[in-house]
Coordinates of C-alpha atoms and ligand atoms in Angstrom, one line a residue:
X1 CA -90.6 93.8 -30.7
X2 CA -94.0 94.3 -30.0
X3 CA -97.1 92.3 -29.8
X4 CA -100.2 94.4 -31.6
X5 CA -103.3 93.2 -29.3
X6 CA -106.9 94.0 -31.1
X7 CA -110.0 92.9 -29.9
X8 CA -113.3 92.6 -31.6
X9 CA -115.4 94.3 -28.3
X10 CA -114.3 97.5 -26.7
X11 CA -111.5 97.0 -24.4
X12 CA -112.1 100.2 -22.6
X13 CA -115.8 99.2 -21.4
X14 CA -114.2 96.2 -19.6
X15 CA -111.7 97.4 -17.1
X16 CA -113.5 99.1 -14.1
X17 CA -111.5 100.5 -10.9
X18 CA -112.6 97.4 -9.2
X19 CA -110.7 94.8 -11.4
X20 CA -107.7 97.4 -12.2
X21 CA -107.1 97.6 -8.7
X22 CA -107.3 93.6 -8.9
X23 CA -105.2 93.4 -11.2
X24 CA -102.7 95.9 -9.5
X25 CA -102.7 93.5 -6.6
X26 CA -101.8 90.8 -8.6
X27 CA -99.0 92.8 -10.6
X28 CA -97.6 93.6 -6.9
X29 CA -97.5 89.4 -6.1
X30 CA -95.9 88.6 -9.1
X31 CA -92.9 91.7 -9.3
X32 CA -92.4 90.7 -5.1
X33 CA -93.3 86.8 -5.3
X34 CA -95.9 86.7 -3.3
X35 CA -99.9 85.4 -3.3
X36 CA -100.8 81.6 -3.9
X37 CA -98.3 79.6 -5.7
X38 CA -95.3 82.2 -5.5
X39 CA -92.7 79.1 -4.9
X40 CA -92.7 79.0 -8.5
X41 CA -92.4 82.2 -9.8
X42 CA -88.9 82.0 -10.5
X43 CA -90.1 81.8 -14.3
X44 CA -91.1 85.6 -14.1
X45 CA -87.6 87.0 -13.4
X46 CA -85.8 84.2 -14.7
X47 CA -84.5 85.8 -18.1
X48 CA -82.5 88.6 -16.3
X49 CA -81.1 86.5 -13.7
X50 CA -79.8 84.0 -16.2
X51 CA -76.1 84.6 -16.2
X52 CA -73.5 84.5 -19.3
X53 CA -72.3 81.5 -18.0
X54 CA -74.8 79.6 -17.5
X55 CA -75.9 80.0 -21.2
X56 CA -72.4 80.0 -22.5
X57 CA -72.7 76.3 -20.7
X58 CA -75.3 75.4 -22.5
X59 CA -74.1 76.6 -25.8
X60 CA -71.2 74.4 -25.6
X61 CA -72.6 71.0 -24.6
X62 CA -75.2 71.7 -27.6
X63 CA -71.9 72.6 -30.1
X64 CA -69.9 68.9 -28.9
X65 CA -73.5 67.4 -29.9
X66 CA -73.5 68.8 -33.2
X67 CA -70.5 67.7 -33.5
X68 CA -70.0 64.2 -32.5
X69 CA -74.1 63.7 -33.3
X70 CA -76.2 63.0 -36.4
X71 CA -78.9 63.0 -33.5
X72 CA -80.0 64.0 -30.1
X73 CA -82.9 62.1 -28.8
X74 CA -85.0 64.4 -26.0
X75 CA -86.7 62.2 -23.4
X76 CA -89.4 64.2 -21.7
X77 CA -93.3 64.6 -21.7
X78 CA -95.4 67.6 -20.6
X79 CA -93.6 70.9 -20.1
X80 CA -90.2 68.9 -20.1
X81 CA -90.6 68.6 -24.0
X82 CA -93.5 70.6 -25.6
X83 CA -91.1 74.3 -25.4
X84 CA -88.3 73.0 -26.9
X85 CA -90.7 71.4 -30.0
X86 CA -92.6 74.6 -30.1
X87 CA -89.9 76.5 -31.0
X88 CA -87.5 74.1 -32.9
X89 CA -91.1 73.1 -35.6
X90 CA -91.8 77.0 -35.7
X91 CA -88.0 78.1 -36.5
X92 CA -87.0 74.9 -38.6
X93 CA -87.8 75.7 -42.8
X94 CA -90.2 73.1 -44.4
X95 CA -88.9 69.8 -45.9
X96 CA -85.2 70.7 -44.1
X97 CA -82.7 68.0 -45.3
X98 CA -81.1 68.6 -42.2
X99 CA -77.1 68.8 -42.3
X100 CA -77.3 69.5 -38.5
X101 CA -77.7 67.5 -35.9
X102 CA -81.7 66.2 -35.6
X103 CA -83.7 66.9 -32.4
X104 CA -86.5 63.8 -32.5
X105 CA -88.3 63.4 -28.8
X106 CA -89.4 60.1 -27.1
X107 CA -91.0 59.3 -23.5
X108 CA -93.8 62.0 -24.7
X109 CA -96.6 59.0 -25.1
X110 CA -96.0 55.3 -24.8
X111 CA -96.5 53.5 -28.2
X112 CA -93.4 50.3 -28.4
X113 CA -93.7 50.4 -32.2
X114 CA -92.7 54.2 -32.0
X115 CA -89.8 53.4 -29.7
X116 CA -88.7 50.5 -31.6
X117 CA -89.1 52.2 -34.3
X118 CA -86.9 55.1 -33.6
X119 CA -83.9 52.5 -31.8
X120 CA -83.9 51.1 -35.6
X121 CA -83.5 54.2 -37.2
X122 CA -80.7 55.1 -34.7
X123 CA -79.0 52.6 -35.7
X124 CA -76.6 54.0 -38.5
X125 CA -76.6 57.1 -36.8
X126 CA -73.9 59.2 -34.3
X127 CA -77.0 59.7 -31.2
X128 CA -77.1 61.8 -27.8
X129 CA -80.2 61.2 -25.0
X130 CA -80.8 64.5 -23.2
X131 CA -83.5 62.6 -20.7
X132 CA -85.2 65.7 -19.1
X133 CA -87.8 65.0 -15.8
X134 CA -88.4 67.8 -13.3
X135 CA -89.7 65.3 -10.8
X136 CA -87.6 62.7 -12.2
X137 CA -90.6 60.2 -11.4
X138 CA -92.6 60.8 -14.4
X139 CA -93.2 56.6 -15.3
X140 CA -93.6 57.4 -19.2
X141 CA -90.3 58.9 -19.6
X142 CA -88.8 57.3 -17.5
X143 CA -89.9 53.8 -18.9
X144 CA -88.5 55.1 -22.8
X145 CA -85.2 56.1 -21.2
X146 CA -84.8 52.7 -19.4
X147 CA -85.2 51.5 -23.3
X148 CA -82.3 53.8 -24.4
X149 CA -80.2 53.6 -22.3
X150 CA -79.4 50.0 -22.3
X151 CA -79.5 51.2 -26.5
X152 CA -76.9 53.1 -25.7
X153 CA -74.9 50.7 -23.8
X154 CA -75.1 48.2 -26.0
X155 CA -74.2 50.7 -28.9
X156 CA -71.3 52.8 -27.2
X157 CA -70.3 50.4 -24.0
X158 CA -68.3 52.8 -21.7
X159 CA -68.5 55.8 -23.8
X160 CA -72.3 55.8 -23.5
X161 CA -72.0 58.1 -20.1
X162 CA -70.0 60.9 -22.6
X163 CA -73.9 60.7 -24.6
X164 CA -75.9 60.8 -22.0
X165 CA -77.4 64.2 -20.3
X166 CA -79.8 64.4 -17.8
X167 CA -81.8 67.8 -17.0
X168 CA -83.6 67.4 -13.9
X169 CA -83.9 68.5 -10.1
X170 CA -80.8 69.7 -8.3
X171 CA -82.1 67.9 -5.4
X172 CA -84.9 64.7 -5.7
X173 CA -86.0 62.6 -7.6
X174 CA -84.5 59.0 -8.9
X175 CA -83.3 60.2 -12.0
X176 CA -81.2 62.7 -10.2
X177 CA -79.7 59.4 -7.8
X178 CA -79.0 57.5 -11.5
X179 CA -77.0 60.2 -13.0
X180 CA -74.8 60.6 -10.0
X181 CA -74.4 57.2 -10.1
X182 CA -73.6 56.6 -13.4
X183 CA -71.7 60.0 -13.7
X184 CA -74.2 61.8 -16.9
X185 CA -73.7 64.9 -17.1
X186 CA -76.5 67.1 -15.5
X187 CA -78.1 70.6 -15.8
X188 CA -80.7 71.5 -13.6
X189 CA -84.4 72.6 -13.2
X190 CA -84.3 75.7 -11.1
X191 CA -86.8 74.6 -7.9
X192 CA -89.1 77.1 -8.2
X193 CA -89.7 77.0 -12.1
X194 CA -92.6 74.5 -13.0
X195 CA -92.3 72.6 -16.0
X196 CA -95.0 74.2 -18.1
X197 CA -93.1 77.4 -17.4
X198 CA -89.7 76.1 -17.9
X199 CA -88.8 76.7 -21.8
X200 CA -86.3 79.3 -21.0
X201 CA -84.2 76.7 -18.6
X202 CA -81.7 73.9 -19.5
X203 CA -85.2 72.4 -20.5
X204 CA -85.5 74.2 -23.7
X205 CA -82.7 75.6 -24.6
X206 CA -80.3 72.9 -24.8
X207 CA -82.5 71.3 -27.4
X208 CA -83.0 74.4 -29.3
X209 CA -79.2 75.1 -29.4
X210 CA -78.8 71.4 -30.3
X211 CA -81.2 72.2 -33.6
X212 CA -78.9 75.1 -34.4
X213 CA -81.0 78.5 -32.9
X214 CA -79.8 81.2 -31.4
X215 CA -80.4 80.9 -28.0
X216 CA -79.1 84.4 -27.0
X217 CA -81.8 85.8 -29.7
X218 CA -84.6 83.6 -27.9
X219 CA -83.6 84.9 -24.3
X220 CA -83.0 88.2 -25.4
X221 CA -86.4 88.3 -26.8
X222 CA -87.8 87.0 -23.4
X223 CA -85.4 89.8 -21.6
X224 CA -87.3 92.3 -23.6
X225 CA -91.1 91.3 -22.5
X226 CA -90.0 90.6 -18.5
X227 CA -89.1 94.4 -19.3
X228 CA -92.2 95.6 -21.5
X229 CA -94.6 93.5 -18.8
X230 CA -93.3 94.8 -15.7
X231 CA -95.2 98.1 -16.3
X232 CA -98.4 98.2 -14.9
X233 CA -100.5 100.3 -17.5
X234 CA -103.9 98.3 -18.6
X235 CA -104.1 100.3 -21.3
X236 CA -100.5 99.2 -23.5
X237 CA -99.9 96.0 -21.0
X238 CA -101.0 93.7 -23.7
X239 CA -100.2 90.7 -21.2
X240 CA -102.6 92.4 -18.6
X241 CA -105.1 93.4 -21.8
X242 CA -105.2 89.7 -23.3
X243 CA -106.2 88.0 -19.6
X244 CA -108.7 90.7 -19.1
X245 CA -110.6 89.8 -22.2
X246 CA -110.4 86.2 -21.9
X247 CA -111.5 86.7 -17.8
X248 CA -114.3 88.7 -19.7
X249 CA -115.3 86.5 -22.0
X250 CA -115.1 83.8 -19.7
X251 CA -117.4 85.0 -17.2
X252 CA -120.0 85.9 -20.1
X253 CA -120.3 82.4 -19.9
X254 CA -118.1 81.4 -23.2
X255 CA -116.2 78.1 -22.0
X256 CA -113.6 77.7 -25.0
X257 CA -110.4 79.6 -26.1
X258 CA -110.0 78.4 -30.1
X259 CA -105.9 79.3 -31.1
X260 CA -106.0 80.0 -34.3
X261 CA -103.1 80.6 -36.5
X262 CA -102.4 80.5 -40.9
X263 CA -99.4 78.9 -40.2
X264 CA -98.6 75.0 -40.0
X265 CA -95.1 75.3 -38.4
X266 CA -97.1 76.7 -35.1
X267 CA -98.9 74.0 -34.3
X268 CA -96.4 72.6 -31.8
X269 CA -96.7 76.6 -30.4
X270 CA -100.4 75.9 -30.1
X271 CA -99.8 72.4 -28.1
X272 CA -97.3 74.2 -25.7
X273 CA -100.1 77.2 -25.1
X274 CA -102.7 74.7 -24.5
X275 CA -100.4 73.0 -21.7
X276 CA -99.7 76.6 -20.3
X277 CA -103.3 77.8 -20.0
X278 CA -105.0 74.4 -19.4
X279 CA -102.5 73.1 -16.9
X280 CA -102.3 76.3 -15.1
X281 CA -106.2 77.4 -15.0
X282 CA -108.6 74.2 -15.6
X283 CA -108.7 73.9 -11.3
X284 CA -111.5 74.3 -9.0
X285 CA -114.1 73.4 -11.7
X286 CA -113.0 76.7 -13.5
X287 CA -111.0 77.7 -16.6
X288 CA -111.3 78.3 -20.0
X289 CA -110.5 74.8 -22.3
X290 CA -108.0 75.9 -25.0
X291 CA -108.2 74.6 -28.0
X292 CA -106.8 75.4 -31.5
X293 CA -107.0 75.3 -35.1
X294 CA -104.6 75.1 -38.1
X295 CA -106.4 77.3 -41.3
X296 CA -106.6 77.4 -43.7
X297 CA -107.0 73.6 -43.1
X298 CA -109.4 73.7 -40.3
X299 CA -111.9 76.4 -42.4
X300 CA -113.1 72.8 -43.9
X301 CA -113.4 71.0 -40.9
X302 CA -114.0 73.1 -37.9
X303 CA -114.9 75.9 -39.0
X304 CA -118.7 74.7 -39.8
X305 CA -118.5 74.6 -36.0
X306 CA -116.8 77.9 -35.0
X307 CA -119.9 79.3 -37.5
X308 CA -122.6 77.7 -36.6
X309 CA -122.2 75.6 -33.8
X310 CA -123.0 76.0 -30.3
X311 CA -122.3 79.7 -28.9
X312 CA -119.6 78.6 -26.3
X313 CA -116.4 79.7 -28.1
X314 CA -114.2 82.8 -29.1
X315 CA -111.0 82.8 -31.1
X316 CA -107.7 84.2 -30.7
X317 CA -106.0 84.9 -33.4
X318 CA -102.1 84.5 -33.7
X319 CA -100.8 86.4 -36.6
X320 CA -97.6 86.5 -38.7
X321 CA -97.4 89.2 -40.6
X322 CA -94.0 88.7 -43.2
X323 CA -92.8 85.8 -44.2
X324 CA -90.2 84.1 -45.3
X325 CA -89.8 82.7 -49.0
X326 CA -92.9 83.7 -49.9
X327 CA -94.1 82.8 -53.6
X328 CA -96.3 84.9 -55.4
X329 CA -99.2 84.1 -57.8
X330 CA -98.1 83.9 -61.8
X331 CA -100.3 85.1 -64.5
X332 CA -101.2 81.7 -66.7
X333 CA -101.4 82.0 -70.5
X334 CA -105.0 80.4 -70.5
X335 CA -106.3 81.1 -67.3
X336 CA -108.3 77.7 -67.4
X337 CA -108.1 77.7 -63.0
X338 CA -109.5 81.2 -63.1
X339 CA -107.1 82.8 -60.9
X340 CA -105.5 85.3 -62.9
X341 CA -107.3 87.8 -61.1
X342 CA -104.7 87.0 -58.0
X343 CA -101.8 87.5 -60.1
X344 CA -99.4 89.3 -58.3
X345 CA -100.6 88.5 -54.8
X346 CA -98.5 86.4 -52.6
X347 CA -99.4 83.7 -50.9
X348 CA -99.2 85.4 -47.8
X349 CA -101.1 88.1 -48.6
X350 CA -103.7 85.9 -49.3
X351 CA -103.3 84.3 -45.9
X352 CA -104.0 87.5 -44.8
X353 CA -107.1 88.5 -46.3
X354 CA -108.0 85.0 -45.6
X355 CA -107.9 86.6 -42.0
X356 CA -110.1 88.9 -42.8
X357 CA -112.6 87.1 -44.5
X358 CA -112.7 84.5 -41.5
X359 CA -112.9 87.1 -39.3
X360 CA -115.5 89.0 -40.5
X361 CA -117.2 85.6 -41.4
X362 CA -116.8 84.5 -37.5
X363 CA -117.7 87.6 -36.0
X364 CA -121.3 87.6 -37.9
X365 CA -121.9 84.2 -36.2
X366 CA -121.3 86.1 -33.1
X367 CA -117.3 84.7 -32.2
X368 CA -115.8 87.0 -30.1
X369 CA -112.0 87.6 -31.1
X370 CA -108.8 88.8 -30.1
X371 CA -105.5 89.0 -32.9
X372 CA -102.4 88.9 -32.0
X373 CA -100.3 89.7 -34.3
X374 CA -96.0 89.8 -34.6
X375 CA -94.0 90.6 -37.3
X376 CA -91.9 87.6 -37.8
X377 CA -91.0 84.0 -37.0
X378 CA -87.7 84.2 -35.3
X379 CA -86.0 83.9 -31.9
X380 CA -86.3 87.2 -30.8
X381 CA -89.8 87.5 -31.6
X382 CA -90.4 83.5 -30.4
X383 CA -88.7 84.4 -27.1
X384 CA -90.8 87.4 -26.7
X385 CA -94.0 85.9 -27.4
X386 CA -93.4 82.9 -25.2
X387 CA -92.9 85.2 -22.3
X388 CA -96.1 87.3 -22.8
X389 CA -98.1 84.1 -22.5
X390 CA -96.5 83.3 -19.4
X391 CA -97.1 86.1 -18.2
X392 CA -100.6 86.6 -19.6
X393 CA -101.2 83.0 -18.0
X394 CA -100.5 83.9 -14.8
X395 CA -102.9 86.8 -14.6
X396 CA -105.3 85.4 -16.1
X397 CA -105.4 82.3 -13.3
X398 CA -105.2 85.0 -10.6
X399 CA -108.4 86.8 -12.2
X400 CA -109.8 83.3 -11.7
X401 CA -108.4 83.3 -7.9
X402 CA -106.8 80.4 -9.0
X403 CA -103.0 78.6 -8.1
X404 CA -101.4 78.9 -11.5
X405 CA -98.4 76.7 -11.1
X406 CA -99.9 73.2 -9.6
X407 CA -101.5 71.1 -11.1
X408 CA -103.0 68.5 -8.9
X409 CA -105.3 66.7 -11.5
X410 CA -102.2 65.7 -13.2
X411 CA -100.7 64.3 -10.2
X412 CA -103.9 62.2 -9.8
X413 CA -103.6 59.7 -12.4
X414 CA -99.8 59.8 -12.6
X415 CA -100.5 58.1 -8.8
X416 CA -103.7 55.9 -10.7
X417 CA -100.9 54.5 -12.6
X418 CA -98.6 53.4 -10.1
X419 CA -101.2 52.0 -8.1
X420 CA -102.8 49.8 -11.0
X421 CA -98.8 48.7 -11.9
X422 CA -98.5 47.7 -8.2
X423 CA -95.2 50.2 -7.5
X424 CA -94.2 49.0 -4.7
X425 CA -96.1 51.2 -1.8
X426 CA -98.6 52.3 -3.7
Ligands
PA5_1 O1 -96.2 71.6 -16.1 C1 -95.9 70.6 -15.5 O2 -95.3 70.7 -14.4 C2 -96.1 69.2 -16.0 O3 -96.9 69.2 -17.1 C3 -94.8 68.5 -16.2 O4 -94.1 69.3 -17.2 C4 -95.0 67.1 -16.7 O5 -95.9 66.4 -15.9 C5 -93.7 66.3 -16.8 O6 -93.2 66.3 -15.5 P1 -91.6 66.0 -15.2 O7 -90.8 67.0 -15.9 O8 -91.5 66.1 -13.7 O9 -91.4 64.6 -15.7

């Protein structure tokens, strides 16, 4: 698997001796875990320490769920949910009458009709809770899983604890002190993985087992890029390549990073790379906002903007080039729609020169862009792409001299919150 990296500048132009030898000290922190923020860098070598058992684990508790489960409910906001979505909505085929079991997620914003709402629609249903918190303090999840579980011990009485799994710290936090209590089952957040980079833990991959993917594939694929993005080459690294242009762009004053992609099932991909890069580089008054768009949808709405609108933004692309049961465009006897001259084409081929066009169309209104482009949706490639923009991530909030893996704006109103509730000692 590869990731093809093109860029509408000249790539060559922007790496000097001065930032390659930057960017050699920062290869050197993150192969020894060193440099700011190294306590959680387990992420980078995570994939090849992960033993057979531990994932064998994991594949088993997600195979008794779909089998005594019509549901699993995934209780988790932030980086304890957004991985798991991301690749579940970009694996899962359209308008899937699911026979398996369904992954839905609550505790990820705070709406009572939602919740209410989904306790209803559990009703006639086998369910599982898999009530995942890093901290185990975070109050929104927390408050939707003090809603389900009394659901689910008013539903299964002492049989509940058999439906119950909690995915947290090994050693803090007060959802760790309730499951021991209550005896749930538990997997745990390594210590040093932050939960923005923790798809590739019991975090994500119980939930994506649970929805029926491989999750060998998916780690295998991530196996691949810690390999492919150990080498420290700026000119084929296309980790190293895509932070470099972004730390270029960024410091010719362009302030937002538009994700664009032709294809609807990423859009949860796009929410999970917008945690990653704004959690881990908007610090210091610095970073790059990232945003994203869905197109062609977005070509009618946004896309005045991306044209036309203030100079302040560059795109990267995100490319599929095959896909899956494709249709292709029919001759029609009368041509009344015109279209005839497509016949032939398929749909995503037109996605593609779609591309092109919007490409070409963006670039004369002076967007900057970078494609990336894989060959397929599945979990090899998924697991592979997920790791290059942890990695990339990293770089690119070294370039910025910039602690990656805190995030101590976030922390700031979760302690607003307990202090407007009146939590006791706050
Ligand atoms: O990346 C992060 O660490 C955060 O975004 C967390 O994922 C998010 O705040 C949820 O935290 P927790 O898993 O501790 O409930």
């Amino acid at each position: 698997m590869t990731i093809e990296l093109t860029y509408s500048g000249e790539y060559q132009e922007l790496v000097s001796p001065e930032l390659e030898a930057k960017l050699n000290v920062i290869h050197d922190n993150l192969q020894n875990k060193t440099g700011v923020g190294s306590e959680f860098l387990g992420w980078h070598d995570w994939t090849s320490r992960m033993s057979e058992t531990f994932l064998q684990n994991i594949q088993e508790t997600a195979d008794r769920i779909r089998k005594n489960s019509d549901v699993l409910v995934v209780i988790g906001i932030g980086g304890s949910y957004l991985g798991s979505k991301a690749v579940i909505e970009g694996l899962t085929p359209y308008f899937h009458t699911n026979p398996d079991t369904e992954v839905l997620y609550a505790g990820h914003q705070v709406s009572g009709e939602y919740l209410a709402k989904l306790m209803k629609y559990l009703d006639d249903k086998e369910v599982t809770l898999n009530v995942i918190s890093k901290s185990g303090t975070t109050t929104e999840p927390a408050l939707a899983f003090r809603f389900l579980q009394k659901y689910m011990e008013d539903r299964y009485g002492e049989d509940a604890v058999s439906r119950i799994i909690v995915t947290t710290d090994a050693e803090k936090g007060s959802l760790l002190s309730l499951s021991r209590e209550k005896g749930y089952q538990r997997f745990e957040v390594p210590a040093d993985i932050g939960g923005r980079y923790s798809v590739l833990t019991a975090v994500g991959l119980l939930p994506i087992a649970v929805a029926g993917y491989s999750i060998h594939d998916l780690v295998n694929g991530a196996r691949d890029a810690e390999k492919d993005f150990q080498q420290f080459d700026i000119h084929s690294n296309t980790a190293i390549q895509y932070a470099v242009i972004r730390n270029h762009l960024y410091n010719q004053n362009y302030s937002i990073e538009i994700l664009a992609t032709f294809e609807p099932k990423l859009s949860y991909l796009q929410e999970w790379w917008k945690q990653l890069f704004g959690e881990s580089e908007g610090k210091d008054q610095k970073g790059l906002f990232p945003a994203s768009v869905s197109f062609s949808t977005d070509l009618h709405s946004l896309g005045q903007y991306i044209q036309d609108g203030q100079r302040i933004l560059f795109e990267s692309f995100l490319i599929i080039e095959e896909k899956a049961n494709d249709l292709s465009v029919f001759t029609a006897e009368n041509n009344g729609d015109e279209l005839n001259y497509l016949s032939g084409l398929s749909l995503n081929e037109f996605n593609l020169a779609c591309y092109e066009a919007t490409s070409s169309a963006h670039l004369s209104g002076e967007v900057p862009q970078i494609g990336l482009t894989i060959k397929e949706l599945n979990e090899t490639n998924i697991g592979y792409l997920l790791y290059f923009y942890m990695v990339s991530c990293a770089y690119s909030a070294y370039l910025l001299e910039i602690n990656p893996f805190d995030q101590p704006g976030v922390e700031d109103y979760k302690t607003n919150i307990f202090k407007i509730l009146k939590k006791p000692g706050y």
